[in-house]
Short mmCIF file of C-alpha atoms in Angstrom, two decimals:
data_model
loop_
_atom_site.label_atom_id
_atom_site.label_comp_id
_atom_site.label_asym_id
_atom_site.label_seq_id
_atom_site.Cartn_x
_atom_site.Cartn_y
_atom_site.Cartn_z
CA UNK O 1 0.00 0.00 0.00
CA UNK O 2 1.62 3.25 -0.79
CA UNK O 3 -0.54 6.42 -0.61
CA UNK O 4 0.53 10.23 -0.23
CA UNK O 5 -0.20 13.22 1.48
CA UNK O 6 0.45 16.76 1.03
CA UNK O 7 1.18 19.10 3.99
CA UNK O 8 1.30 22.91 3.62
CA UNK O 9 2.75 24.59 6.31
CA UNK O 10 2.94 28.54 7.27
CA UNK O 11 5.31 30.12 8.54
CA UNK O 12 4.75 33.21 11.19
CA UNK O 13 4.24 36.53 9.66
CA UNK O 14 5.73 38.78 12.43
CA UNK O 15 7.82 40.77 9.64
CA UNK O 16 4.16 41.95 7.90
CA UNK O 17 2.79 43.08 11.51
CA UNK O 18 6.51 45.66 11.69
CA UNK O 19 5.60 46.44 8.29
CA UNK O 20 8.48 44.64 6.51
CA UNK O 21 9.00 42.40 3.35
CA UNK O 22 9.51 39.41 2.88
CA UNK O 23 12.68 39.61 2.04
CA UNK O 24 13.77 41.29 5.66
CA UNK O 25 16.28 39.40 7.77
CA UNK O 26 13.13 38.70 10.29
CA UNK O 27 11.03 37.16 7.49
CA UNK O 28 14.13 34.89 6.74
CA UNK O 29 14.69 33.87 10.18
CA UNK O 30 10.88 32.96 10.63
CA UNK O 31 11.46 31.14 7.17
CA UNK O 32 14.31 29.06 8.73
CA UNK O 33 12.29 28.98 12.46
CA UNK O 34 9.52 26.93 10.44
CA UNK O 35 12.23 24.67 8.48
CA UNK O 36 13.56 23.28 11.84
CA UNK O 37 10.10 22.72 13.30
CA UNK O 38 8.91 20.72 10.17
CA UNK O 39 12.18 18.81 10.60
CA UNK O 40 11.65 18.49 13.90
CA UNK O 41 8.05 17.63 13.48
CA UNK O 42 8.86 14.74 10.70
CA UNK O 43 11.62 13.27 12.50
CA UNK O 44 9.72 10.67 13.52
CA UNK O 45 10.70 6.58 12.77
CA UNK O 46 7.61 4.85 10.69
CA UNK O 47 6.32 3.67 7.57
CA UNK O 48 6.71 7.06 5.56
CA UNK O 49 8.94 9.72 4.15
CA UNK O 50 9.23 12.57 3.09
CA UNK O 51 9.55 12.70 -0.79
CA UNK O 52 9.50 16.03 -1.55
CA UNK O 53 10.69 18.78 1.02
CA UNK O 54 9.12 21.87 -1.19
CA UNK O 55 11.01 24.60 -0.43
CA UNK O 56 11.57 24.36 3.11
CA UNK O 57 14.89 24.95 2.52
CA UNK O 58 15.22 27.64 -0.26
CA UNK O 59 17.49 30.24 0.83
CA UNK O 60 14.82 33.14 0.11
CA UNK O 61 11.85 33.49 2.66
CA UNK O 62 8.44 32.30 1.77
CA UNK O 63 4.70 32.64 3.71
CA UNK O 64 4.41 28.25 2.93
CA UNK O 65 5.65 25.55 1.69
CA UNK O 66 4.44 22.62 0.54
CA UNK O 67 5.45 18.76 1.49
CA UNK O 68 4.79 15.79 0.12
CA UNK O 69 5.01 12.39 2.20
CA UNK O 70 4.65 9.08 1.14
CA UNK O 71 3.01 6.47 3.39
CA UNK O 72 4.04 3.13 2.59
CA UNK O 73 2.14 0.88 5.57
CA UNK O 74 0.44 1.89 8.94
CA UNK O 75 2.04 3.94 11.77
CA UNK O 76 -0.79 2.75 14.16
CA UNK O 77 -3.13 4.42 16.52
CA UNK O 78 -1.51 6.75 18.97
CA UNK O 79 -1.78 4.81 22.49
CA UNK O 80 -4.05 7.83 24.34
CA UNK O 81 -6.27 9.61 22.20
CA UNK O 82 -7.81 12.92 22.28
CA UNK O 83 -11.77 12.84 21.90
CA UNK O 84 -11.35 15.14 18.99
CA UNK O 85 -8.83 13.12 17.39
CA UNK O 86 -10.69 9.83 17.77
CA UNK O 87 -13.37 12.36 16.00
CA UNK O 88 -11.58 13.18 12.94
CA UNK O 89 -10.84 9.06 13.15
CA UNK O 90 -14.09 8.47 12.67
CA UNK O 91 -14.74 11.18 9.88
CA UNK O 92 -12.04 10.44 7.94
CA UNK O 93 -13.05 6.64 7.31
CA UNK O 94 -16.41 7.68 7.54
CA UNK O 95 -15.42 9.76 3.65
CA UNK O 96 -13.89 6.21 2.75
CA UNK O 97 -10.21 7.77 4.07
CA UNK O 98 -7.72 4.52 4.54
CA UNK O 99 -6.96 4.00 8.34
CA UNK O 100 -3.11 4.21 8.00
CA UNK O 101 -3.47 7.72 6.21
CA UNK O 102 -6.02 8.28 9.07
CA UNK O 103 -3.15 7.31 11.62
CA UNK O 104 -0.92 9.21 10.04
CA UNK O 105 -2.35 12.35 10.25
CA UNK O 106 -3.50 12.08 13.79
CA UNK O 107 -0.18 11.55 14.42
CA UNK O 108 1.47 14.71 12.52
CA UNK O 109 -1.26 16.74 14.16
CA UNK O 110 -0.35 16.30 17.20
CA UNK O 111 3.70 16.81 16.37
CA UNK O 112 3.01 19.99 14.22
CA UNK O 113 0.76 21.41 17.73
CA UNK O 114 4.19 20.95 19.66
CA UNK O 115 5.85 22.84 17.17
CA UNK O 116 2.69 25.49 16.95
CA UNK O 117 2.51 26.00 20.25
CA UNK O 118 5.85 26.89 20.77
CA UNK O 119 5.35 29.60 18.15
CA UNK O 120 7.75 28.22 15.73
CA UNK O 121 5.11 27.92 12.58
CA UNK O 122 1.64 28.77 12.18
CA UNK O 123 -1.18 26.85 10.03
CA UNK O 124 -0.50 23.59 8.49
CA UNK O 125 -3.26 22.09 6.09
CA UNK O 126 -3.07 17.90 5.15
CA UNK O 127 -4.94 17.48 1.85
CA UNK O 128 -5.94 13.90 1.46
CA UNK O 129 -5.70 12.30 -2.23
CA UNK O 130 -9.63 11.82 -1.97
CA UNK O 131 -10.11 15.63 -1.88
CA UNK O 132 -10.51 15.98 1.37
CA UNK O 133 -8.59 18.36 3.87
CA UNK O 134 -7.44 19.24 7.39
CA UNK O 135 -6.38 22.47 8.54
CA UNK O 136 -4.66 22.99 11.72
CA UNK O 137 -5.32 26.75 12.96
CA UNK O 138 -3.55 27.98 16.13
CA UNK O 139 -4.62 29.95 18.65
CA UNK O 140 -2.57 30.78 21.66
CA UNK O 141 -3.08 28.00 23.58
CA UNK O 142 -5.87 25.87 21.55
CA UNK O 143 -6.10 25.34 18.22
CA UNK O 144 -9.20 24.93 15.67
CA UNK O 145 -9.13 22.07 13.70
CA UNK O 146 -11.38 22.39 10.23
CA UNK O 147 -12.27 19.03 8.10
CA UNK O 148 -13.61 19.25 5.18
CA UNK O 149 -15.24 16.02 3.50
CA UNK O 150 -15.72 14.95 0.08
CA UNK O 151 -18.99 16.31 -0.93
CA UNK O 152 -18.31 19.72 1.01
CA UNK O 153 -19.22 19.37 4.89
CA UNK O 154 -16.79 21.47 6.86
CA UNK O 155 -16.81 21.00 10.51
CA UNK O 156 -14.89 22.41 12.94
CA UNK O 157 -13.55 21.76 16.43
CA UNK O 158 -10.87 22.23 19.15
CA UNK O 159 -7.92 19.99 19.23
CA UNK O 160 -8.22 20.09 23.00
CA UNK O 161 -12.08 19.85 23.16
CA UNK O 162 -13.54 17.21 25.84
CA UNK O 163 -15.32 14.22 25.28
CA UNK O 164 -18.56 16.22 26.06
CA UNK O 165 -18.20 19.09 23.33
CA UNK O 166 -16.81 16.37 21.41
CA UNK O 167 -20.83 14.75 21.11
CA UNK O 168 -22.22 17.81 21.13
CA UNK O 169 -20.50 18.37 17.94
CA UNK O 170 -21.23 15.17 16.60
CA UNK O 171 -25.03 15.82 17.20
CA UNK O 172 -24.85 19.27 14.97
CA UNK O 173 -22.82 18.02 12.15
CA UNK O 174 -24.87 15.44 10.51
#
């Protein structure tokens, strides 16, 4: 089974809030700030590589960049689960979404939130070969995930959200 994913990750944008270019030295540094957190973020042991880096490492700044990983066999289920992950579980094979892809992405999403929540990136969007995408939005201290499904639901929820909000959720959304 082989099966890819593409991951689009943002940098921060601190240089457009001083009102500088993106070719200032702070641009670049938040360009190479988001290079070692991807690293950091993919440096995980499993059934998958990267195949194409984008240009994470170009020497000029730039607001994204674009991945692509292969998937070659299942990572697994993470041991603990968050509700909301066990959520976008269901979702995902709900839209006909392979489980190992499905385990793969709960897994990245919850290595690209370190790397988030330290400040050292901002949004990163997984688009699915089926059409369908996640988007990982942070927020301080929480962070909005948005699915959207093959025939055009969106739905939207908190990474941290409880069991609780979790089913109220699921109640709304179908």
């Amino acid at each position: 089974m082989r099966a890819y994913l593409h991951v689009t990750v943002h940098r921060r944008i601190d240089n457009w809030y001083e009102g500088l270019p993106d070719d200032a030295a702070l641009a670049l540094a938040l360009h190479h700030r988001r290079r070692q957190a991807v690293e950091r973020a993919l440096a995980v042991a499993g059934p998958w590589h990267v195949s194409d880096w984008g240009h994470t490492a170009a020497p000029e700044a730039s607001y994204a960049v674009e991945l692509r990983l292969t998937l070659e066999g299942d990572p697994g289920a993470p041991e603990a689960e968050l509700p909301a992950l066990t959520w976008l579980g269901e979702l995902l094979d709900g839209d006909q979404v392979p489980r190992a892809t499905s385990n793969l992405i709960k897994a990245l999403i919850g290595r690209f939130w370190l790397e988030q929540r330290a400040e050292h990136l901002r949004d990163v969007t997984f688009a699915l070969p089926g059409g369908q995408k996640i988007r990982c939005d942070p927020d301080g201290e929480r962070m909005l995930i948005t699915v959207e499904l093959r025939d055009g639901r969106r739905l939207c929820f908190l990474y941290h959200a409880t069991e609780a909000e979790i089913e109220q959720k699921r109640t709304w959304s179908f």
